XYZ file of N, CA and C in Angstrom:
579
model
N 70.250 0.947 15.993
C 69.173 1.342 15.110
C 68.979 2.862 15.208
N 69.058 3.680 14.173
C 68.958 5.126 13.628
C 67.152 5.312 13.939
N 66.612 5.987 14.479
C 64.919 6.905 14.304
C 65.210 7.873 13.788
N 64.809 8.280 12.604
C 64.651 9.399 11.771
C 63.335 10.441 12.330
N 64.293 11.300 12.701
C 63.272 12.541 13.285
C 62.693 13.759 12.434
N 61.076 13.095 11.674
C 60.693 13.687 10.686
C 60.411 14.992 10.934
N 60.000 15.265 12.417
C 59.535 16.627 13.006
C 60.653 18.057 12.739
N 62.190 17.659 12.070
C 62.801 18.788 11.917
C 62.926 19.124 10.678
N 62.264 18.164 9.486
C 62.759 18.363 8.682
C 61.149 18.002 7.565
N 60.105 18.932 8.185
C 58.904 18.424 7.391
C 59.032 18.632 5.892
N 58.115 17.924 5.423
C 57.752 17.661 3.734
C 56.977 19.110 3.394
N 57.731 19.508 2.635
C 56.448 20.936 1.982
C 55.637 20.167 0.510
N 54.611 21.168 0.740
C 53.718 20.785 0.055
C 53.641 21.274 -1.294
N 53.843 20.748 -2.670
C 54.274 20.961 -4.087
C 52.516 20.881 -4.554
N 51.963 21.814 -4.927
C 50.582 22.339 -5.331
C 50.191 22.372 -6.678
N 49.287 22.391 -7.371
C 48.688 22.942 -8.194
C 47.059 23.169 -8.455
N 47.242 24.671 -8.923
C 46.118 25.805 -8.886
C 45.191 25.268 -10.044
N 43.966 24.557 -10.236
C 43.537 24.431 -11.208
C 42.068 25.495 -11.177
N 42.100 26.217 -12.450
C 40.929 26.521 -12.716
C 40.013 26.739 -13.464
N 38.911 26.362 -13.784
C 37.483 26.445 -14.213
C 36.755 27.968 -14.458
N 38.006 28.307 -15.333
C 37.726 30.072 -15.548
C 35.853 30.254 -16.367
N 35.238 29.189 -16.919
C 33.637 29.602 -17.028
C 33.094 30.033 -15.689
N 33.437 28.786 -14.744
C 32.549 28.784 -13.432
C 32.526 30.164 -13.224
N 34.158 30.411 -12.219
C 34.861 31.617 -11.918
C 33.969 32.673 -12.811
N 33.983 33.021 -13.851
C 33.811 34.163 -14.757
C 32.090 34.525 -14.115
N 31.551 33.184 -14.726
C 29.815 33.294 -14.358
C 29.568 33.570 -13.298
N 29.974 32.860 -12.208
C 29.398 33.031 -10.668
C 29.998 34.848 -10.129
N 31.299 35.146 -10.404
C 31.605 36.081 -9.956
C 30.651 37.163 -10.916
N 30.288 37.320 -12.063
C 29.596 38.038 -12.703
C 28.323 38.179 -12.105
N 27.702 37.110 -11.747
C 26.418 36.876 -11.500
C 26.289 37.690 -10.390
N 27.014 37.708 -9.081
C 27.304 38.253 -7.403
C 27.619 39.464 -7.441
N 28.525 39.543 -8.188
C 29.094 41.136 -8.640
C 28.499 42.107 -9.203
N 27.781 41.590 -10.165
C 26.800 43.061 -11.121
C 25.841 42.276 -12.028
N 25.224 40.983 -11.249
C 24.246 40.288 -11.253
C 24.185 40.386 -13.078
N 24.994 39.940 -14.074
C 25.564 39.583 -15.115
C 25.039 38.120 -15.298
N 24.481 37.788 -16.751
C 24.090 36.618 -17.394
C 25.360 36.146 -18.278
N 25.682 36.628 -18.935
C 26.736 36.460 -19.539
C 28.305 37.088 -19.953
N 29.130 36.525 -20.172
C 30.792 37.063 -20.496
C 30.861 38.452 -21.029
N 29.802 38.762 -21.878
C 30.058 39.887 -22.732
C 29.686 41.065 -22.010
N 29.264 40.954 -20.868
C 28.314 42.045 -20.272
C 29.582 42.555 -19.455
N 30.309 42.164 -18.961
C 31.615 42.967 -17.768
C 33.097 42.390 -18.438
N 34.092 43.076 -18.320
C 35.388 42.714 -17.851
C 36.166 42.131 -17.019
N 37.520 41.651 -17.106
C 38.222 40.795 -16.085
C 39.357 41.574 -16.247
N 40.097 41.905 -15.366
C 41.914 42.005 -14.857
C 42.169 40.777 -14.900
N 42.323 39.722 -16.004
C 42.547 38.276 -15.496
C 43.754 38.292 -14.750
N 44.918 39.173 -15.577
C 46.246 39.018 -15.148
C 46.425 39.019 -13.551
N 45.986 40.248 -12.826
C 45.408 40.847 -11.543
C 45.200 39.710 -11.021
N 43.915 39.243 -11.111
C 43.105 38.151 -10.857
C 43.822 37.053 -10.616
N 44.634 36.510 -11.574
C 45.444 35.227 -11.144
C 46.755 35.391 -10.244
N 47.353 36.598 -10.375
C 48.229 37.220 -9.206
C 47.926 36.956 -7.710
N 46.161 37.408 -7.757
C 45.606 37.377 -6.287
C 45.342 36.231 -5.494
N 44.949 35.271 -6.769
C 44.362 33.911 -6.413
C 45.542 33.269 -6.175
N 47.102 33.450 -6.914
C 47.927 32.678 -6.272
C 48.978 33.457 -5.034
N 48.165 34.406 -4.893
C 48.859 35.026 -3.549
C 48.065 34.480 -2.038
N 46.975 34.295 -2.461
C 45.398 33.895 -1.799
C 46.073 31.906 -1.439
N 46.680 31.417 -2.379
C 46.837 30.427 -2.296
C 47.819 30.087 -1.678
N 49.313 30.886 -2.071
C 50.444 30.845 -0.853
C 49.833 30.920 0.878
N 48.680 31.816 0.784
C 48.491 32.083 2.659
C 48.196 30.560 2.661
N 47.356 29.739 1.871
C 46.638 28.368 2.302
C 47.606 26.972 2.398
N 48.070 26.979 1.454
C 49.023 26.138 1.788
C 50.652 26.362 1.660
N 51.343 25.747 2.828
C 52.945 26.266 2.298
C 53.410 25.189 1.232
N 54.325 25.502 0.455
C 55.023 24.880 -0.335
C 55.331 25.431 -1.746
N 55.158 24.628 -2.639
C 55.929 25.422 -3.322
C 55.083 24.885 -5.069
N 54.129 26.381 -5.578
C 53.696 26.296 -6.346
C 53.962 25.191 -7.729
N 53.234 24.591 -8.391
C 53.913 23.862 -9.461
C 53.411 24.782 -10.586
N 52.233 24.570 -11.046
C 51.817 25.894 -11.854
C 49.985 26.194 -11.493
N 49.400 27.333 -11.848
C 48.133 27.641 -12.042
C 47.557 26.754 -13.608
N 46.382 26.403 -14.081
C 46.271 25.663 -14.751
C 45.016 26.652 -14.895
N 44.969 27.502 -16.468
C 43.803 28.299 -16.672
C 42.668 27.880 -17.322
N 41.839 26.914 -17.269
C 41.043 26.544 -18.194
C 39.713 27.256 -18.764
N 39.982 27.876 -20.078
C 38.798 28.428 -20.635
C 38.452 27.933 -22.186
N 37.556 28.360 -22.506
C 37.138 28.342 -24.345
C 37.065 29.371 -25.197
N 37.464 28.951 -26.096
C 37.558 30.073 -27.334
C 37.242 28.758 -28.668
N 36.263 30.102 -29.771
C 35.492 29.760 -30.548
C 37.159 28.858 -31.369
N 36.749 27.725 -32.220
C 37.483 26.784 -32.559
C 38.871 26.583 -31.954
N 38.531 27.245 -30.649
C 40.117 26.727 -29.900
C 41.274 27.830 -30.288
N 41.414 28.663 -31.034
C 41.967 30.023 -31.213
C 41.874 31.164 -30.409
N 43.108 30.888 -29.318
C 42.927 32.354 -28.202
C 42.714 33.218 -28.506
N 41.460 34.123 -27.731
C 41.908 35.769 -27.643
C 43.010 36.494 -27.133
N 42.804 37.574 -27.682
C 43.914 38.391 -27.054
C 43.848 38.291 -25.783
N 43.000 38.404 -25.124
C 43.548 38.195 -23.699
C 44.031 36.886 -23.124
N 43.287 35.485 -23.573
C 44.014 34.512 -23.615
C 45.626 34.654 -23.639
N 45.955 34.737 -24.858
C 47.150 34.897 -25.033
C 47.893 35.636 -24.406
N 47.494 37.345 -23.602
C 48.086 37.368 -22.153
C 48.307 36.530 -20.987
N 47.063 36.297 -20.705
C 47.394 34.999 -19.745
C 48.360 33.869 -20.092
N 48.773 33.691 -21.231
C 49.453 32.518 -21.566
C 50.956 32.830 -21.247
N 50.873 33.951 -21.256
C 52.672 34.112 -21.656
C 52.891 34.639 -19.760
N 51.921 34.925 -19.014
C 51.746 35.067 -17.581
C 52.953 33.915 -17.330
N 54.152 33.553 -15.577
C 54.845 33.140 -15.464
C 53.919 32.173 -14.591
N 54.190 30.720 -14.430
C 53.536 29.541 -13.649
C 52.074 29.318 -14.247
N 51.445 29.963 -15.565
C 50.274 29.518 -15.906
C 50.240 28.852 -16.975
N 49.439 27.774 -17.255
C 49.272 27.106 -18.329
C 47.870 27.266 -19.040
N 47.624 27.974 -19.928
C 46.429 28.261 -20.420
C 46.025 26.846 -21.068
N 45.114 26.052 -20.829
C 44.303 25.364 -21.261
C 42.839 25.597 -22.096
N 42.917 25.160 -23.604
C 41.267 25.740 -24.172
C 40.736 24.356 -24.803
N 39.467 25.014 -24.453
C 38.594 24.058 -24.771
C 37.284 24.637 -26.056
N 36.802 24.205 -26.503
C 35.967 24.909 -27.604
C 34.650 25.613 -27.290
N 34.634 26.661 -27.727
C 33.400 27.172 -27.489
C 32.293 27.277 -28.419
N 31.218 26.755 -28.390
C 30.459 26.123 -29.994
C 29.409 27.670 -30.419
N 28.811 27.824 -31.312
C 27.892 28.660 -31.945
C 27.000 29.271 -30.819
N 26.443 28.634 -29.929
C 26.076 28.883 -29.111
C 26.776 29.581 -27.461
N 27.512 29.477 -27.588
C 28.761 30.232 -26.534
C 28.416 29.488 -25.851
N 28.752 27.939 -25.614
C 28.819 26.840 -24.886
C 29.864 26.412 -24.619
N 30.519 25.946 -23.464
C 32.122 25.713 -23.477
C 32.078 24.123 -23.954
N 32.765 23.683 -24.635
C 32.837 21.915 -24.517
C 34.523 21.605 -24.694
N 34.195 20.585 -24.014
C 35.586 19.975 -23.834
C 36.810 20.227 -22.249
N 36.229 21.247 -21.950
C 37.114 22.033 -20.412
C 36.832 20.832 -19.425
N 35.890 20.575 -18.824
C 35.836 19.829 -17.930
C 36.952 18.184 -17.991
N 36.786 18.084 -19.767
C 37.283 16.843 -19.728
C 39.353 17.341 -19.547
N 39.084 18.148 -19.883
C 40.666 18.666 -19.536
C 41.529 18.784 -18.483
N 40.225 19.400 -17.839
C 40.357 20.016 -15.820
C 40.408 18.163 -15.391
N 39.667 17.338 -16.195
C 39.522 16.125 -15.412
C 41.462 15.223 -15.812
N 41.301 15.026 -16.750
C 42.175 14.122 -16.848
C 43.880 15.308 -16.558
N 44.140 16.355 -16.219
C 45.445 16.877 -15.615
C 45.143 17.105 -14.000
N 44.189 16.781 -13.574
C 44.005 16.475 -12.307
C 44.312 14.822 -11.684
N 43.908 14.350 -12.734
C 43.843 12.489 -12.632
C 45.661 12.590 -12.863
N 46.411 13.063 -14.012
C 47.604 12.842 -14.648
C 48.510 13.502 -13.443
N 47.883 14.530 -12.877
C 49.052 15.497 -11.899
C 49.393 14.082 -11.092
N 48.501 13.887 -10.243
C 48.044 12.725 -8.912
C 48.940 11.602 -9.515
N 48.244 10.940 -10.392
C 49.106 9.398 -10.976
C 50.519 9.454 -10.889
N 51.282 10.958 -11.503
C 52.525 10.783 -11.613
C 53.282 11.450 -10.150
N 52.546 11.675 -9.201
C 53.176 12.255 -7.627
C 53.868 13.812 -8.184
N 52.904 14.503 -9.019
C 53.655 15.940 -9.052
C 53.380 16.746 -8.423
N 52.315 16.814 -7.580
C 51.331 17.170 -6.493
C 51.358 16.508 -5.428
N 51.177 17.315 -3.837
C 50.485 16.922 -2.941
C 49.274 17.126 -2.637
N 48.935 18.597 -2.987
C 47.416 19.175 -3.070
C 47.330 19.555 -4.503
N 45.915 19.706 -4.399
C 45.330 20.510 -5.492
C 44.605 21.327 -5.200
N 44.781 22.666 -5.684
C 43.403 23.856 -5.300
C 42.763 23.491 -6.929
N 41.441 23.075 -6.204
C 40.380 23.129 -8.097
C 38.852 24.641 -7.567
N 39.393 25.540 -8.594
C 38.224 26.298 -7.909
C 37.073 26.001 -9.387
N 36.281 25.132 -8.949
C 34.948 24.996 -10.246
C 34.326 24.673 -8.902
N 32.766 24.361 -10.044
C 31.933 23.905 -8.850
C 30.807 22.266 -9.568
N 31.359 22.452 -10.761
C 30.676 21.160 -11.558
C 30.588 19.861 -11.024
N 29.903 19.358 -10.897
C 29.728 17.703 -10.311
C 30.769 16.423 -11.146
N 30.571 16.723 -12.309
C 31.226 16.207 -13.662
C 33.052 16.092 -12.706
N 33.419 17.433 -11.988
C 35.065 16.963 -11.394
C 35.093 15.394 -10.451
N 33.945 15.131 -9.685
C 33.850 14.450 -8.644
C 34.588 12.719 -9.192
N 34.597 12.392 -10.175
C 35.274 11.186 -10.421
C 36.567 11.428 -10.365
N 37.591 12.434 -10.834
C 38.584 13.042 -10.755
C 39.024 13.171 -9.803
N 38.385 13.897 -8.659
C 38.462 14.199 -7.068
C 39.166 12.741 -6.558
N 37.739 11.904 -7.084
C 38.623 10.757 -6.007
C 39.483 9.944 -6.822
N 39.189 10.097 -7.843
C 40.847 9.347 -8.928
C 42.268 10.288 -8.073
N 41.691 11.251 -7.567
C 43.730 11.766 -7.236
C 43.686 11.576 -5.821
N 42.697 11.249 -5.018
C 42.473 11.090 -3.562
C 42.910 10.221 -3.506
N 42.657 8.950 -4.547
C 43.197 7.674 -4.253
C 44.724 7.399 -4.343
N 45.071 8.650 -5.064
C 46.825 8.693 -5.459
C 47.233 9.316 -4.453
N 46.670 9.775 -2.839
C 47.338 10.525 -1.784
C 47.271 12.338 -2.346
N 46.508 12.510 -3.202
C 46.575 13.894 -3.021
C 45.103 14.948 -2.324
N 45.232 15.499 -2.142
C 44.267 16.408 -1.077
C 43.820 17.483 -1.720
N 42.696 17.567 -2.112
C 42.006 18.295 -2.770
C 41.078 19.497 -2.335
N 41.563 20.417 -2.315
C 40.944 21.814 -1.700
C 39.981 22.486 -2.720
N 38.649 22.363 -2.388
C 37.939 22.797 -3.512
C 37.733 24.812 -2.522
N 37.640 25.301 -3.764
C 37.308 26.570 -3.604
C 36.382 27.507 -5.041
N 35.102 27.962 -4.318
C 33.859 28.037 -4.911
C 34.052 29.645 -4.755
N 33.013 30.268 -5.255
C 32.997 31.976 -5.683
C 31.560 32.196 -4.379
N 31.450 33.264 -3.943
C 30.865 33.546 -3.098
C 29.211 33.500 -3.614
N 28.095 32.328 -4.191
C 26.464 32.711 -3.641
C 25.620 33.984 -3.907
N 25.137 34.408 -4.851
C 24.213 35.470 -4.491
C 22.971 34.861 -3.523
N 22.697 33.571 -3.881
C 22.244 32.751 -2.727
C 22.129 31.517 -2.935
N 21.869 30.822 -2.269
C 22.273 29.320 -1.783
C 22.799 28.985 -2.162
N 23.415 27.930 -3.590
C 25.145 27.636 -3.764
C 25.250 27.681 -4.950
N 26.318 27.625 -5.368
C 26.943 27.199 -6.902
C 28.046 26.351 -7.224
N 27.809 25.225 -5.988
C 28.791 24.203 -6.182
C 27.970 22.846 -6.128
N 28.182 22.167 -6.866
C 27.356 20.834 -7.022
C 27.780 20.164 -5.766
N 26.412 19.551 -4.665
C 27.018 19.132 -3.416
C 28.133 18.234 -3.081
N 27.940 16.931 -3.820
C 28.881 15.695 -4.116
C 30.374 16.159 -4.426
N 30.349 17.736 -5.309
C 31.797 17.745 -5.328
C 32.345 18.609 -4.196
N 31.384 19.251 -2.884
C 31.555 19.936 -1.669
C 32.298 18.747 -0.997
N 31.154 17.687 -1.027
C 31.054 16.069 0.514
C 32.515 15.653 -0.096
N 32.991 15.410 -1.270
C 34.000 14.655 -1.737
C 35.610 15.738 -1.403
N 35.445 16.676 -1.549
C 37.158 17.300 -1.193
C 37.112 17.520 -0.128
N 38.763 18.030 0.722
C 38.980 17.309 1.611
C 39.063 18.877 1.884
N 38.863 19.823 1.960
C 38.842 21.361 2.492
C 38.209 22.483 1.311
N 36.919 23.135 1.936
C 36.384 24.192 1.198
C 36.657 25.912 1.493
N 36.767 26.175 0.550
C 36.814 27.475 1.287
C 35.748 28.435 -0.225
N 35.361 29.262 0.266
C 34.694 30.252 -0.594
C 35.235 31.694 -0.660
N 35.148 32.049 -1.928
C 36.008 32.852 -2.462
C 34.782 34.603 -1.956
N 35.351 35.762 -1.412
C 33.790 36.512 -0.896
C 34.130 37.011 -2.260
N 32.901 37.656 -2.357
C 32.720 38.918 -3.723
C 33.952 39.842 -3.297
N 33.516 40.511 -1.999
C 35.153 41.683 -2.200
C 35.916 41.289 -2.340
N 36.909 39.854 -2.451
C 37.894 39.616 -2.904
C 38.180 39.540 -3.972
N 36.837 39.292 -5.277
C 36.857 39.633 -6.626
C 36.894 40.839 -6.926
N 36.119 41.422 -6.263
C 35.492 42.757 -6.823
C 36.075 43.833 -7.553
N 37.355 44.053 -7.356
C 38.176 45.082 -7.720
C 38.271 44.503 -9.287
N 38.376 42.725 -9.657
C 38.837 42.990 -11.417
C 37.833 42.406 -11.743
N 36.624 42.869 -11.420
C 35.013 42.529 -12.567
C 34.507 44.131 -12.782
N 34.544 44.424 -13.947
C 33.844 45.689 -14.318
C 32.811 45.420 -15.385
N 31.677 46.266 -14.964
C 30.587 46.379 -16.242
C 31.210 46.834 -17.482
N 31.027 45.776 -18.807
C 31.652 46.505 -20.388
C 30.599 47.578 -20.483
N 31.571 48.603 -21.278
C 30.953 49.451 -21.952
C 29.859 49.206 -22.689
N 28.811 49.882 -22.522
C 27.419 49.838 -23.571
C 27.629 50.531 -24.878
N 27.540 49.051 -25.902
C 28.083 49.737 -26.851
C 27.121 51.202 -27.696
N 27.153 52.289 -28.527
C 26.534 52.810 -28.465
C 25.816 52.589 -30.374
């Protein structure tokens, strides 16, 4: 009888980066230059997603599948910067609609079911989801139950939290993102004159 000696030859870990670019946008705005809304500062998104998946290689080893960008645009028609990010290498821009009111709808249900779809089909071992919505938490454990490990990661607090607790108690490692690690690609927009 052969024992297979798993210890020389471990399993790396095949990932994907999902993110909740409202949360991200708001919370870091809010910490950063205490910002109500999108229109008030700028993003380096490009920068930005460079860092977060450089940030993500230190966390887990293995071997990226893609970043998953989820934002809204008014009837689902990217902006120009969208459409940078899109053509970015390992990202998949995901949109969801943004209504009259600069309301996002539809993202969550997106972030939910390619989190549920990654898990079901074993294309993942982990998932980094950086949101902080409660609304992920059925999702969470729909891919927990498929063996995948879910690393939630939240934006740093101007104070007490901005992650809905249930979706803290439910993933299986948190980490928080500080302001100086944003800080360099949030700038105040120009006042228009």
């Amino acid at each position: 009888m052969t024992i297979l000696d798993l210890t020389s030859h471990p399993v790396a870990a095949k990932y994907a980066v999902l993110v909740d670019v409202g949360y991200l946008y708001a919370a870091a705005g809010e910490v950063l230059l205490g910002a109500k809304e999108r229109k008030e500062y700028r993003v380096a998104a490009d920068e930005l997603i460079q860092a977060l998946q450089k940030h993500a290689e230190t966390r887990i080893h293995g071997e990226l599948l893609r970043i998953y960008w989820y934002d809204a645009a008014r009837d689902r028609v990217p902006t120009v910067d969208q459409r940078v990010i899109a053509q970015l290498p390992w990202v998949k821009v995901r949109l969801g609609n943004l209504n009259a009111r600069g309301q996002q709808k539809g993202v969550d249900a997106q972030i939910r079911s390619d989190l549920e779809a990654l898990a079901r089909h074993h294309a993942v071992s982990d998932t980094i989801l950086l949101a902080g919505d409660e609304d992920m938490v059925p999702a969470v454990e729909a891919a927990q139950a498929y063996g995948v490990r879910i690393h939630l990661w939240g934006v740093e607090p101007p104070y007490g939290t901005n992650q809905a607790e249930r979706l803290v108690w439910e993933s299986d490692t948190v980490e928080i993102i500080s302001a100086d690690f944003l800080r360099s690609y949030f700038s105040r927009a120009p006042v228009p004159v």
